[in-house]
Amino acid sequence: MESQLPPLQIVIPLVAAPICVLLRNRVVTLGFAIAVCWATFGVSVALLDRVLASGAIVYEMGGWAAPWGIEYRIDALNAFVLLFVSGIGAIVLTFAPRSMGDEIPASRQYLFCAVYLLCLTGLLGIAITGDLFNVFVFLEVSALSSYALIAMGGRRKALPAAFQYLVMGTIGATFILIGIGLMYMMTGTLNMEDMAARLPIDGGVRTTLVAVAFLTVGIALKMALFPLHGWLPNAYAYAPSVVTAFLAATATKVSVYILLRFMFSVFGIEFAFEDLALGRALLPLALLGIFVASIVAIFQTNIKRMLAYSSVAQIGYMVLGISFATATGLTAGIVHLFNHALIKGGLFMAMGCVMLRLRSVDIEDMAGLGRTMPWTMAAWVVGGLGLIGVPATAGFISKWYFIQAALEQGWIIVAVLVLMSSLLAVAYVWRVVETAYFREPSERAREASEAPLSMLIPTWALIGATVFFGLFTTRSAGVARQAAEALLGGLP
Amino acid sequence: MFASPLLTVLVVPLVGALAVGALGARPNAREAATLITATTLFVLVAALVPEVAAGGRPAVELFEVLPGLPIAFELEPLGMLFALVASGLWIVTSLYAIGYMRAHDEENQTRFFVSFAVSIFGAVGVALAGNMLTLFLFYEVLTLATYPLVSHHGTEKAVRGARTYLSVLFTTSIGMLLLAVIWTWVIAGTLDFRPGGILAGRAEGGVLIPLLALYAFGTGKAALMPFHRWLPAAMVAPTPVSALLHAVAVVKAGVFTVMKVIVYIFGLDLLSTTGVSEWLMYAAAFTILTASIVALQQDNLKRRLAYSTVSQLSYIVLGAALANAWGVIGGSMHIAMHAFGKITLFFCAGAIYVAAHKTEISDMRGLGRVMPVTMIAFMIGALSVIGLPPMGGTWSKWYLSLGAADAGQLVLVGVLMVSSLLNIAYLMPIPVRGFLFAPPDGPERPAIKEAPLFCVIPICFTAIGCVVLFFYSTDLLNLLQPLAGP
Amino acid sequence: MADVLGLYNYWVVIFLMMTGFYIVISRRNLIKKVIGLSIFQTSVFLLYITIGKVRGGTAPIVADGFEVYSNPLPSVLILTAIVVGVATASVALALVVRIREAYETIEEDEIFEQDR
């Protein structure tokens, strides 16, 4: 049983998805899907424990040995990614039943569960597999289901947003497919480890170069790296609250994981960062993204949209950490992957509570909300402080590592820029705080009552986690450090 | 209660905050909770004095936030002094706040007292911090906990003031102080406060000067110009807040940080041999003079006092920058001396507002005849801030001048003298108008109408404190002596 | 010259790829966008099959008289990719239907006009 954990991670949600369609009954389906999510989370906890205790796990699908068969390979990095993706998946779905009430018709909620589980399968699959083509397949599984999830948004604007995401996402995925094809052409293998051993190829540099370019651009599209972020704000703003919370916390993070995997485990640090100097290309994009997106966020009136732009900025931070290509920089990037997932997940869930009561996420309607929905807004404030990077929140830990990484390289300017960008976060977070606490309540806010416990508890679970991981970091930054060192040493 | 008395000290105000919050519906019980917490805290802190005075350094380490970087507490003389001042004056201020808030029928009093207790938690945490990370953590707790106090009235003016408050403090602390902290960590590999500093031998002048600048300006709470604007902006808060937090806890947390950084991170030897801190002396001197001159032009009493605070804070920064024995001792002593003097002045300002509804100095003619106790106390506080005997402020300024002379900075001795004259010029007119000028209208001998008793008792207490400190300064001196090195 | 012409299948791939990409970018009609997207994806299918082709090779079934086999793996992969492509197209078309119901149009600029 224990040796079968890696396939179970994928198979459980995958098989559960069609069962949801068969069950149809709203209550039964929701209960079933939630149980499945928590079981998936349990599997990933067990996996991480085993990886930390005894090193990487290798599982050969169907008993076919690599490099011919598909191999699942779990080291500290993807065990960590699996853990938080499944964990947030479970918490968000627990939050979902009440939140979906108004946004998705009851008759379609069983379909929502099925698609949600498929999306989770896709994301987990990307993280767990050691096979390049498998990455593409799972990427499309998660992407196609997320288009459907976004299109379930209550307002019609969700539809063009989903379509736009579909076009951009498909282009990105196809770019990745081209990249994988070219890599296969040069190396004759699809197994990551095997390919890493065969790279770089003498004499075939140009094709590999084109492959790297296609892959990088494709992944950048999927993870919404500035300036390829165009699809993200609308998709997040108009999707159902549950979907936004889930996707914001996991989807782009998994794409960042792919980038890490390709850069460090497949291309290798020497090829990617010394021969190709990808770091020098990513660094300015990351910084530009952080600043432009943060500034745009300040001027948004739809708060979900504001948080979406903030997400684009946060992706910039992660890429910044990667572009350092040092142990501390990677630790910063990876730990921010995790911390930001918690923070943004919690914030979007708080917005879900607001959406439930106000039927709006416009800043004007949120005036005075601190009085009528104190717990929701308190969660929002703590999450906001995390975005800023105030001590004793998870965001502070990320920020600490980013600055330490920059200073270790002697890049004081970069350190200063990172700090200045957190001040932009103060600007957009505080705009909401002032509106919610010091303005006369709007009509909608006056009629609003506190969100139900079934939503508050999951929200506070994530928000509480941001505080917990701001103080006790062995399970976040400690694991991230281990993952970073493993990446720099090639495949473990 | 806990393995270490330090943790007990830290937990008390938090428990107090919870109790105050829980008792929100019953004002009398709630106020009792505040007073009991404050008294307990002070007793616990005072109980630590003998150990620290005898050279003991109680310490406790909780858990590591980052590898090698724990949340740790260690009590040394400077922190002892700050904790004593903050917790002791909290009792007095609580009494005063009860009188003030009730006389004013303020709204949201529960939130007010809860935030107050959390602020004290932050201040005590800063005082007890055993490394720079812990200090930074509590420094930000203090920033955030005081935000609802500054914006208490919720009016547009209050929100705007609070915005300035928060943006300046966040900009400086996140933008510069945090950078300085991490930079130190990268250079020295530790953030512990160690006698003699942790940077000696690890960094050179080219790094030390920008690093010191980041620390000095990054500690926005020390209100070194040009990052002082939050302090006058914070005057929109109710007077008890201005009194305890913006004359004692918050601003002293700022200068305390600067002092701590100079003594335990840089080390006095490093600074005095390299002369790295010389520019800081002049920056502080500039703030001292400029803020005094600005204070002269303010007609609003609380604003005048705020600028006076800006100026006085730089005395302490100056003492730290001198980086010699007398400078550091004088600066540290000024933390206590100025605290008593300035809190008295603010209490008086609040009492005048409560009893006579006056905020502008030009309206205060003849007020001494209506509120004699308040005005006499104001006089005593003012004399202490100016530094005239027999008030506590005399000693700190005396030692600071000694320090400046020791460092061979005669210009700075001059600055201190000129500043004292300016102090007289902006503080004395208030009691003088009060006692010697006739009231603008009404009878020649109006009836005495003091503020409520809850306000007057604390005023008397702190005013007497100013005098008492004059006679007990040797005890302070003995306590602080270890700061100057063995 | 022979080099350039000999690689004609790659030229076809690139021509299709650019055509599809251009349609996606330049057309405002959502259906045309979907068509462009499909052409774009199809070009990649051809790329993969080209990779697997070995000149003179035959289907990889062991039989007497055949020494050279084409690589079957890319074809297998592309079978999966075709399925993905079909799924994408169907999701996209379903979205277009919903958009048409909600907006009464499938012209992108008219949709944005309505939501302003």
mmCIF file with all atom_site columns, C-alpha atoms in Angstrom, chain A residues 79-237:
data_model
loop_
_atom_site.group_PDB
_atom_site.id
_atom_site.type_symbol
_atom_site.label_atom_id
_atom_site.label_alt_id
_atom_site.label_comp_id
_atom_site.label_asym_id
_atom_site.label_entity_id
_atom_site.label_seq_id
_atom_site.pdbx_PDB_ins_code
_atom_site.Cartn_x
_atom_site.Cartn_y
_atom_site.Cartn_z
_atom_site.occupancy
_atom_site.B_iso_or_equiv
_atom_site.pdbx_formal_charge
_atom_site.auth_seq_id
_atom_site.auth_comp_id
_atom_site.auth_asym_id
_atom_site.auth_atom_id
_atom_site.pdbx_PDB_model_num
ATOM 1   C CA . ALA A 1 79  ? 6.463   16.736 -2.516  1.00 0.00 ? 79  ALA A CA 1
ATOM 2   C CA . PHE A 1 80  ? 6.207   20.242 -1.105  1.00 0.00 ? 80  PHE A CA 1
ATOM 3   C CA . VAL A 1 81  ? 4.231   21.461 -4.126  1.00 0.00 ? 81  VAL A CA 1
ATOM 4   C CA . LEU A 1 82  ? 1.932   18.434 -3.932  1.00 0.00 ? 82  LEU A CA 1
ATOM 5   C CA . LEU A 1 83  ? 1.353   19.108 -0.274  1.00 0.00 ? 83  LEU A CA 1
ATOM 6   C CA . PHE A 1 84  ? 0.196   22.664 -0.585  1.00 0.00 ? 84  PHE A CA 1
ATOM 7   C CA . VAL A 1 85  ? -1.747  22.162 -3.805  1.00 0.00 ? 85  VAL A CA 1
ATOM 8   C CA . SER A 1 86  ? -3.750  19.305 -2.328  1.00 0.00 ? 86  SER A CA 1
ATOM 9   C CA . GLY A 1 87  ? -4.025  21.029 1.043   1.00 0.00 ? 87  GLY A CA 1
ATOM 10  C CA . ILE A 1 88  ? -5.403  24.221 -0.426  1.00 0.00 ? 88  ILE A CA 1
ATOM 11  C CA . GLY A 1 89  ? -7.583  22.204 -2.765  1.00 0.00 ? 89  GLY A CA 1
ATOM 12  C CA . ALA A 1 90  ? -9.126  20.499 0.245   1.00 0.00 ? 90  ALA A CA 1
ATOM 13  C CA . ILE A 1 91  ? -9.591  23.650 2.312   1.00 0.00 ? 91  ILE A CA 1
ATOM 14  C CA . VAL A 1 92  ? -11.091 25.596 -0.563  1.00 0.00 ? 92  VAL A CA 1
ATOM 15  C CA . LEU A 1 93  ? -13.555 22.837 -1.412  1.00 0.00 ? 93  LEU A CA 1
ATOM 16  C CA . THR A 1 94  ? -14.582 22.662 2.234   1.00 0.00 ? 94  THR A CA 1
ATOM 17  C CA . PHE A 1 95  ? -15.315 26.357 1.938   1.00 0.00 ? 95  PHE A CA 1
ATOM 18  C CA . ALA A 1 96  ? -17.182 25.853 -1.329  1.00 0.00 ? 96  ALA A CA 1
ATOM 19  C CA . PRO A 1 97  ? -20.676 24.503 -0.481  1.00 0.00 ? 97  PRO A CA 1
ATOM 20  C CA . ARG A 1 98  ? -21.960 27.684 1.117   1.00 0.00 ? 98  ARG A CA 1
ATOM 21  C CA . SER A 1 99  ? -19.991 30.024 -1.105  1.00 0.00 ? 99  SER A CA 1
ATOM 22  C CA . MET A 1 100 ? -21.245 28.466 -4.330  1.00 0.00 ? 100 MET A CA 1
ATOM 23  C CA . GLY A 1 101 ? -24.842 28.765 -3.177  1.00 0.00 ? 101 GLY A CA 1
ATOM 24  C CA . ASP A 1 102 ? -25.557 31.936 -5.094  1.00 0.00 ? 102 ASP A CA 1
ATOM 25  C CA . GLU A 1 103 ? -22.929 31.805 -7.757  1.00 0.00 ? 103 GLU A CA 1
ATOM 26  C CA . ILE A 1 104 ? -23.497 28.388 -9.282  1.00 0.00 ? 104 ILE A CA 1
ATOM 27  C CA . PRO A 1 105 ? -26.978 26.908 -9.786  1.00 0.00 ? 105 PRO A CA 1
ATOM 28  C CA . ALA A 1 106 ? -27.607 24.001 -7.403  1.00 0.00 ? 106 ALA A CA 1
ATOM 29  C CA . SER A 1 107 ? -28.432 21.713 -10.316 1.00 0.00 ? 107 SER A CA 1
ATOM 30  C CA . ARG A 1 108 ? -24.921 22.117 -11.708 1.00 0.00 ? 108 ARG A CA 1
ATOM 31  C CA . GLN A 1 109 ? -22.913 21.834 -8.530  1.00 0.00 ? 109 GLN A CA 1
ATOM 32  C CA . TYR A 1 110 ? -22.204 18.141 -9.004  1.00 0.00 ? 110 TYR A CA 1
ATOM 33  C CA . LEU A 1 111 ? -20.571 19.029 -12.309 1.00 0.00 ? 111 LEU A CA 1
ATOM 34  C CA . PHE A 1 112 ? -18.568 21.682 -10.560 1.00 0.00 ? 112 PHE A CA 1
ATOM 35  C CA . CYS A 1 113 ? -17.233 19.050 -8.170  1.00 0.00 ? 113 CYS A CA 1
ATOM 36  C CA . ALA A 1 114 ? -16.247 16.781 -11.027 1.00 0.00 ? 114 ALA A CA 1
ATOM 37  C CA . VAL A 1 115 ? -14.411 19.517 -12.907 1.00 0.00 ? 115 VAL A CA 1
ATOM 38  C CA . TYR A 1 116 ? -12.790 20.757 -9.726  1.00 0.00 ? 116 TYR A CA 1
ATOM 39  C CA . LEU A 1 117 ? -11.407 17.311 -8.996  1.00 0.00 ? 117 LEU A CA 1
ATOM 40  C CA . LEU A 1 118 ? -10.148 17.015 -12.563 1.00 0.00 ? 118 LEU A CA 1
ATOM 41  C CA . CYS A 1 119 ? -8.392  20.330 -12.238 1.00 0.00 ? 119 CYS A CA 1
ATOM 42  C CA . LEU A 1 120 ? -6.813  19.162 -9.001  1.00 0.00 ? 120 LEU A CA 1
ATOM 43  C CA . THR A 1 121 ? -5.720  15.954 -10.718 1.00 0.00 ? 121 THR A CA 1
ATOM 44  C CA . GLY A 1 122 ? -4.093  17.926 -13.483 1.00 0.00 ? 122 GLY A CA 1
ATOM 45  C CA . LEU A 1 123 ? -2.203  20.192 -11.125 1.00 0.00 ? 123 LEU A CA 1
ATOM 46  C CA . LEU A 1 124 ? -1.007  17.318 -8.974  1.00 0.00 ? 124 LEU A CA 1
ATOM 47  C CA . GLY A 1 125 ? -0.064  15.364 -12.080 1.00 0.00 ? 125 GLY A CA 1
ATOM 48  C CA . ILE A 1 126 ? 2.132   18.159 -13.367 1.00 0.00 ? 126 ILE A CA 1
ATOM 49  C CA . ALA A 1 127 ? 3.934   18.234 -10.078 1.00 0.00 ? 127 ALA A CA 1
ATOM 50  C CA . ILE A 1 128 ? 4.403   14.516 -9.616  1.00 0.00 ? 128 ILE A CA 1
ATOM 51  C CA . THR A 1 129 ? 5.524   13.273 -13.000 1.00 0.00 ? 129 THR A CA 1
ATOM 52  C CA . GLY A 1 130 ? 9.048   12.853 -14.222 1.00 0.00 ? 130 GLY A CA 1
ATOM 53  C CA . ASP A 1 131 ? 8.071   12.611 -17.859 1.00 0.00 ? 131 ASP A CA 1
ATOM 54  C CA . LEU A 1 132 ? 7.971   15.626 -20.137 1.00 0.00 ? 132 LEU A CA 1
ATOM 55  C CA . PHE A 1 133 ? 5.046   14.643 -22.293 1.00 0.00 ? 133 PHE A CA 1
ATOM 56  C CA . ASN A 1 134 ? 3.112   13.674 -19.225 1.00 0.00 ? 134 ASN A CA 1
ATOM 57  C CA . VAL A 1 135 ? 3.615   17.254 -18.022 1.00 0.00 ? 135 VAL A CA 1
ATOM 58  C CA . PHE A 1 136 ? 1.912   18.507 -21.164 1.00 0.00 ? 136 PHE A CA 1
ATOM 59  C CA . VAL A 1 137 ? -1.021  16.129 -20.792 1.00 0.00 ? 137 VAL A CA 1
ATOM 60  C CA . PHE A 1 138 ? -1.658  17.037 -17.172 1.00 0.00 ? 138 PHE A CA 1
ATOM 61  C CA . LEU A 1 139 ? -1.183  20.687 -18.032 1.00 0.00 ? 139 LEU A CA 1
ATOM 62  C CA . GLU A 1 140 ? -4.035  20.438 -20.492 1.00 0.00 ? 140 GLU A CA 1
ATOM 63  C CA . VAL A 1 141 ? -6.184  18.452 -18.067 1.00 0.00 ? 141 VAL A CA 1
ATOM 64  C CA . SER A 1 142 ? -5.871  21.201 -15.494 1.00 0.00 ? 142 SER A CA 1
ATOM 65  C CA . ALA A 1 143 ? -6.165  23.984 -18.058 1.00 0.00 ? 143 ALA A CA 1
ATOM 66  C CA . LEU A 1 144 ? -9.287  22.676 -19.788 1.00 0.00 ? 144 LEU A CA 1
ATOM 67  C CA . SER A 1 145 ? -11.018 22.117 -16.495 1.00 0.00 ? 145 SER A CA 1
ATOM 68  C CA . SER A 1 146 ? -10.040 25.545 -15.242 1.00 0.00 ? 146 SER A CA 1
ATOM 69  C CA . TYR A 1 147 ? -11.572 27.176 -18.359 1.00 0.00 ? 147 TYR A CA 1
ATOM 70  C CA . ALA A 1 148 ? -14.797 25.425 -17.478 1.00 0.00 ? 148 ALA A CA 1
ATOM 71  C CA . LEU A 1 149 ? -14.528 26.431 -13.834 1.00 0.00 ? 149 LEU A CA 1
ATOM 72  C CA . ILE A 1 150 ? -13.978 30.087 -14.672 1.00 0.00 ? 150 ILE A CA 1
ATOM 73  C CA . ALA A 1 151 ? -16.869 30.107 -17.124 1.00 0.00 ? 151 ALA A CA 1
ATOM 74  C CA . MET A 1 152 ? -19.165 29.084 -14.249 1.00 0.00 ? 152 MET A CA 1
ATOM 75  C CA . GLY A 1 153 ? -18.830 32.622 -12.858 1.00 0.00 ? 153 GLY A CA 1
ATOM 76  C CA . GLY A 1 154 ? -22.150 34.257 -12.128 1.00 0.00 ? 154 GLY A CA 1
ATOM 77  C CA . ARG A 1 155 ? -21.725 37.270 -14.356 1.00 0.00 ? 155 ARG A CA 1
ATOM 78  C CA . ARG A 1 156 ? -21.571 37.048 -18.108 1.00 0.00 ? 156 ARG A CA 1
ATOM 79  C CA . LYS A 1 157 ? -18.180 38.741 -18.107 1.00 0.00 ? 157 LYS A CA 1
ATOM 80  C CA . ALA A 1 158 ? -16.822 35.411 -16.929 1.00 0.00 ? 158 ALA A CA 1
ATOM 81  C CA . LEU A 1 159 ? -17.427 33.963 -20.400 1.00 0.00 ? 159 LEU A CA 1
ATOM 82  C CA . PRO A 1 160 ? -15.162 36.206 -22.479 1.00 0.00 ? 160 PRO A CA 1
ATOM 83  C CA . ALA A 1 161 ? -12.642 36.027 -19.621 1.00 0.00 ? 161 ALA A CA 1
ATOM 84  C CA . ALA A 1 162 ? -12.632 32.238 -19.823 1.00 0.00 ? 162 ALA A CA 1
ATOM 85  C CA . PHE A 1 163 ? -12.385 32.366 -23.600 1.00 0.00 ? 163 PHE A CA 1
ATOM 86  C CA . GLN A 1 164 ? -9.471  34.756 -23.455 1.00 0.00 ? 164 GLN A CA 1
ATOM 87  C CA . TYR A 1 165 ? -7.780  32.475 -20.947 1.00 0.00 ? 165 TYR A CA 1
ATOM 88  C CA . LEU A 1 166 ? -8.475  29.513 -23.218 1.00 0.00 ? 166 LEU A CA 1
ATOM 89  C CA . VAL A 1 167 ? -6.805  31.162 -26.183 1.00 0.00 ? 167 VAL A CA 1
ATOM 90  C CA . MET A 1 168 ? -3.780  32.298 -24.219 1.00 0.00 ? 168 MET A CA 1
ATOM 91  C CA . GLY A 1 169 ? -3.545  29.040 -22.304 1.00 0.00 ? 169 GLY A CA 1
ATOM 92  C CA . THR A 1 170 ? -3.720  26.942 -25.442 1.00 0.00 ? 170 THR A CA 1
ATOM 93  C CA . ILE A 1 171 ? -1.051  29.010 -27.129 1.00 0.00 ? 171 ILE A CA 1
ATOM 94  C CA . GLY A 1 172 ? 1.120   28.633 -24.053 1.00 0.00 ? 172 GLY A CA 1
ATOM 95  C CA . ALA A 1 173 ? 0.545   24.897 -23.855 1.00 0.00 ? 173 ALA A CA 1
ATOM 96  C CA . THR A 1 174 ? 1.220   24.474 -27.552 1.00 0.00 ? 174 THR A CA 1
ATOM 97  C CA . PHE A 1 175 ? 4.468   26.393 -27.190 1.00 0.00 ? 175 PHE A CA 1
ATOM 98  C CA . ILE A 1 176 ? 5.408   24.002 -24.433 1.00 0.00 ? 176 ILE A CA 1
ATOM 99  C CA . LEU A 1 177 ? 4.469   21.106 -26.691 1.00 0.00 ? 177 LEU A CA 1
ATOM 100 C CA . ILE A 1 178 ? 6.712   22.456 -29.452 1.00 0.00 ? 178 ILE A CA 1
ATOM 101 C CA . GLY A 1 179 ? 9.525   22.875 -26.959 1.00 0.00 ? 179 GLY A CA 1
ATOM 102 C CA . ILE A 1 180 ? 9.127   19.339 -25.703 1.00 0.00 ? 180 ILE A CA 1
ATOM 103 C CA . GLY A 1 181 ? 9.048   18.059 -29.293 1.00 0.00 ? 181 GLY A CA 1
ATOM 104 C CA . LEU A 1 182 ? 12.270  19.800 -30.172 1.00 0.00 ? 182 LEU A CA 1
ATOM 105 C CA . MET A 1 183 ? 13.931  18.575 -27.004 1.00 0.00 ? 183 MET A CA 1
ATOM 106 C CA . TYR A 1 184 ? 12.831  15.071 -27.841 1.00 0.00 ? 184 TYR A CA 1
ATOM 107 C CA . MET A 1 185 ? 14.219  15.524 -31.315 1.00 0.00 ? 185 MET A CA 1
ATOM 108 C CA . MET A 1 186 ? 17.627  16.393 -29.915 1.00 0.00 ? 186 MET A CA 1
ATOM 109 C CA . THR A 1 187 ? 17.849  13.884 -27.098 1.00 0.00 ? 187 THR A CA 1
ATOM 110 C CA . GLY A 1 188 ? 15.554  11.059 -28.061 1.00 0.00 ? 188 GLY A CA 1
ATOM 111 C CA . THR A 1 189 ? 14.090  10.799 -24.613 1.00 0.00 ? 189 THR A CA 1
ATOM 112 C CA . LEU A 1 190 ? 11.202  12.228 -22.650 1.00 0.00 ? 190 LEU A CA 1
ATOM 113 C CA . ASN A 1 191 ? 12.355  11.275 -19.203 1.00 0.00 ? 191 ASN A CA 1
ATOM 114 C CA . MET A 1 192 ? 13.580  14.342 -17.334 1.00 0.00 ? 192 MET A CA 1
ATOM 115 C CA . GLU A 1 193 ? 16.522  12.700 -15.675 1.00 0.00 ? 193 GLU A CA 1
ATOM 116 C CA . ASP A 1 194 ? 17.579  10.928 -18.835 1.00 0.00 ? 194 ASP A CA 1
ATOM 117 C CA . MET A 1 195 ? 17.308  14.139 -20.811 1.00 0.00 ? 195 MET A CA 1
ATOM 118 C CA . ALA A 1 196 ? 19.316  16.092 -18.266 1.00 0.00 ? 196 ALA A CA 1
ATOM 119 C CA . ALA A 1 197 ? 22.107  13.561 -18.661 1.00 0.00 ? 197 ALA A CA 1
ATOM 120 C CA . ARG A 1 198 ? 22.157  14.079 -22.432 1.00 0.00 ? 198 ARG A CA 1
ATOM 121 C CA . LEU A 1 199 ? 22.223  17.849 -22.353 1.00 0.00 ? 199 LEU A CA 1
ATOM 122 C CA . PRO A 1 200 ? 23.766  20.080 -23.501 1.00 0.00 ? 200 PRO A CA 1
ATOM 123 C CA . ILE A 1 201 ? 24.226  18.693 -26.964 1.00 0.00 ? 201 ILE A CA 1
ATOM 124 C CA . ASP A 1 202 ? 27.252  19.715 -28.924 1.00 0.00 ? 202 ASP A CA 1
ATOM 125 C CA . GLY A 1 203 ? 26.521  20.758 -32.462 1.00 0.00 ? 203 GLY A CA 1
ATOM 126 C CA . GLY A 1 204 ? 22.774  20.898 -31.979 1.00 0.00 ? 204 GLY A CA 1
ATOM 127 C CA . VAL A 1 205 ? 22.806  24.005 -29.955 1.00 0.00 ? 205 VAL A CA 1
ATOM 128 C CA . ARG A 1 206 ? 20.511  25.995 -32.184 1.00 0.00 ? 206 ARG A CA 1
ATOM 129 C CA . THR A 1 207 ? 17.633  23.561 -31.954 1.00 0.00 ? 207 THR A CA 1
ATOM 130 C CA . THR A 1 208 ? 18.014  23.251 -28.200 1.00 0.00 ? 208 THR A CA 1
ATOM 131 C CA . LEU A 1 209 ? 18.081  27.006 -27.995 1.00 0.00 ? 209 LEU A CA 1
ATOM 132 C CA . VAL A 1 210 ? 14.823  27.282 -29.909 1.00 0.00 ? 210 VAL A CA 1
ATOM 133 C CA . ALA A 1 211 ? 13.351  24.598 -27.671 1.00 0.00 ? 211 ALA A CA 1
ATOM 134 C CA . VAL A 1 212 ? 14.364  26.495 -24.547 1.00 0.00 ? 212 VAL A CA 1
ATOM 135 C CA . ALA A 1 213 ? 12.858  29.662 -25.969 1.00 0.00 ? 213 ALA A CA 1
ATOM 136 C CA . PHE A 1 214 ? 9.527   27.989 -26.756 1.00 0.00 ? 214 PHE A CA 1
ATOM 137 C CA . LEU A 1 215 ? 9.410   26.328 -23.353 1.00 0.00 ? 215 LEU A CA 1
ATOM 138 C CA . THR A 1 216 ? 10.258  29.504 -21.447 1.00 0.00 ? 216 THR A CA 1
ATOM 139 C CA . VAL A 1 217 ? 7.710   31.619 -23.271 1.00 0.00 ? 217 VAL A CA 1
ATOM 140 C CA . GLY A 1 218 ? 5.071   28.914 -22.981 1.00 0.00 ? 218 GLY A CA 1
ATOM 141 C CA . ILE A 1 219 ? 5.589   28.500 -19.265 1.00 0.00 ? 219 ILE A CA 1
ATOM 142 C CA . ALA A 1 220 ? 5.736   32.253 -18.756 1.00 0.00 ? 220 ALA A CA 1
ATOM 143 C CA . LEU A 1 221 ? 2.324   32.497 -20.432 1.00 0.00 ? 221 LEU A CA 1
ATOM 144 C CA . LYS A 1 222 ? 0.887   29.829 -18.173 1.00 0.00 ? 222 LYS A CA 1
ATOM 145 C CA . MET A 1 223 ? 2.221   31.411 -15.022 1.00 0.00 ? 223 MET A CA 1
ATOM 146 C CA . ALA A 1 224 ? 1.258   34.940 -16.107 1.00 0.00 ? 224 ALA A CA 1
ATOM 147 C CA . LEU A 1 225 ? 4.726   36.405 -15.940 1.00 0.00 ? 225 LEU A CA 1
ATOM 148 C CA . PHE A 1 226 ? 4.668   40.053 -16.887 1.00 0.00 ? 226 PHE A CA 1
ATOM 149 C CA . PRO A 1 227 ? 4.145   41.018 -19.759 1.00 0.00 ? 227 PRO A CA 1
ATOM 150 C CA . LEU A 1 228 ? 2.280   37.803 -20.612 1.00 0.00 ? 228 LEU A CA 1
ATOM 151 C CA . HIS A 1 229 ? -0.230  38.223 -17.797 1.00 0.00 ? 229 HIS A CA 1
ATOM 152 C CA . GLY A 1 230 ? -3.080  39.682 -19.831 1.00 0.00 ? 230 GLY A CA 1
ATOM 153 C CA . TRP A 1 231 ? -5.460  36.777 -19.288 1.00 0.00 ? 231 TRP A CA 1
ATOM 154 C CA . LEU A 1 232 ? -5.153  36.592 -15.517 1.00 0.00 ? 232 LEU A CA 1
ATOM 155 C CA . PRO A 1 233 ? -6.914  39.658 -14.059 1.00 0.00 ? 233 PRO A CA 1
ATOM 156 C CA . ASN A 1 234 ? -10.222 39.098 -15.846 1.00 0.00 ? 234 ASN A CA 1
ATOM 157 C CA . ALA A 1 235 ? -10.187 35.373 -15.283 1.00 0.00 ? 235 ALA A CA 1
ATOM 158 C CA . TYR A 1 236 ? -9.647  35.794 -11.540 1.00 0.00 ? 236 TYR A CA 1
ATOM 159 C CA . ALA A 1 237 ? -12.003 38.722 -11.195 1.00 0.00 ? 237 ALA A CA 1
#
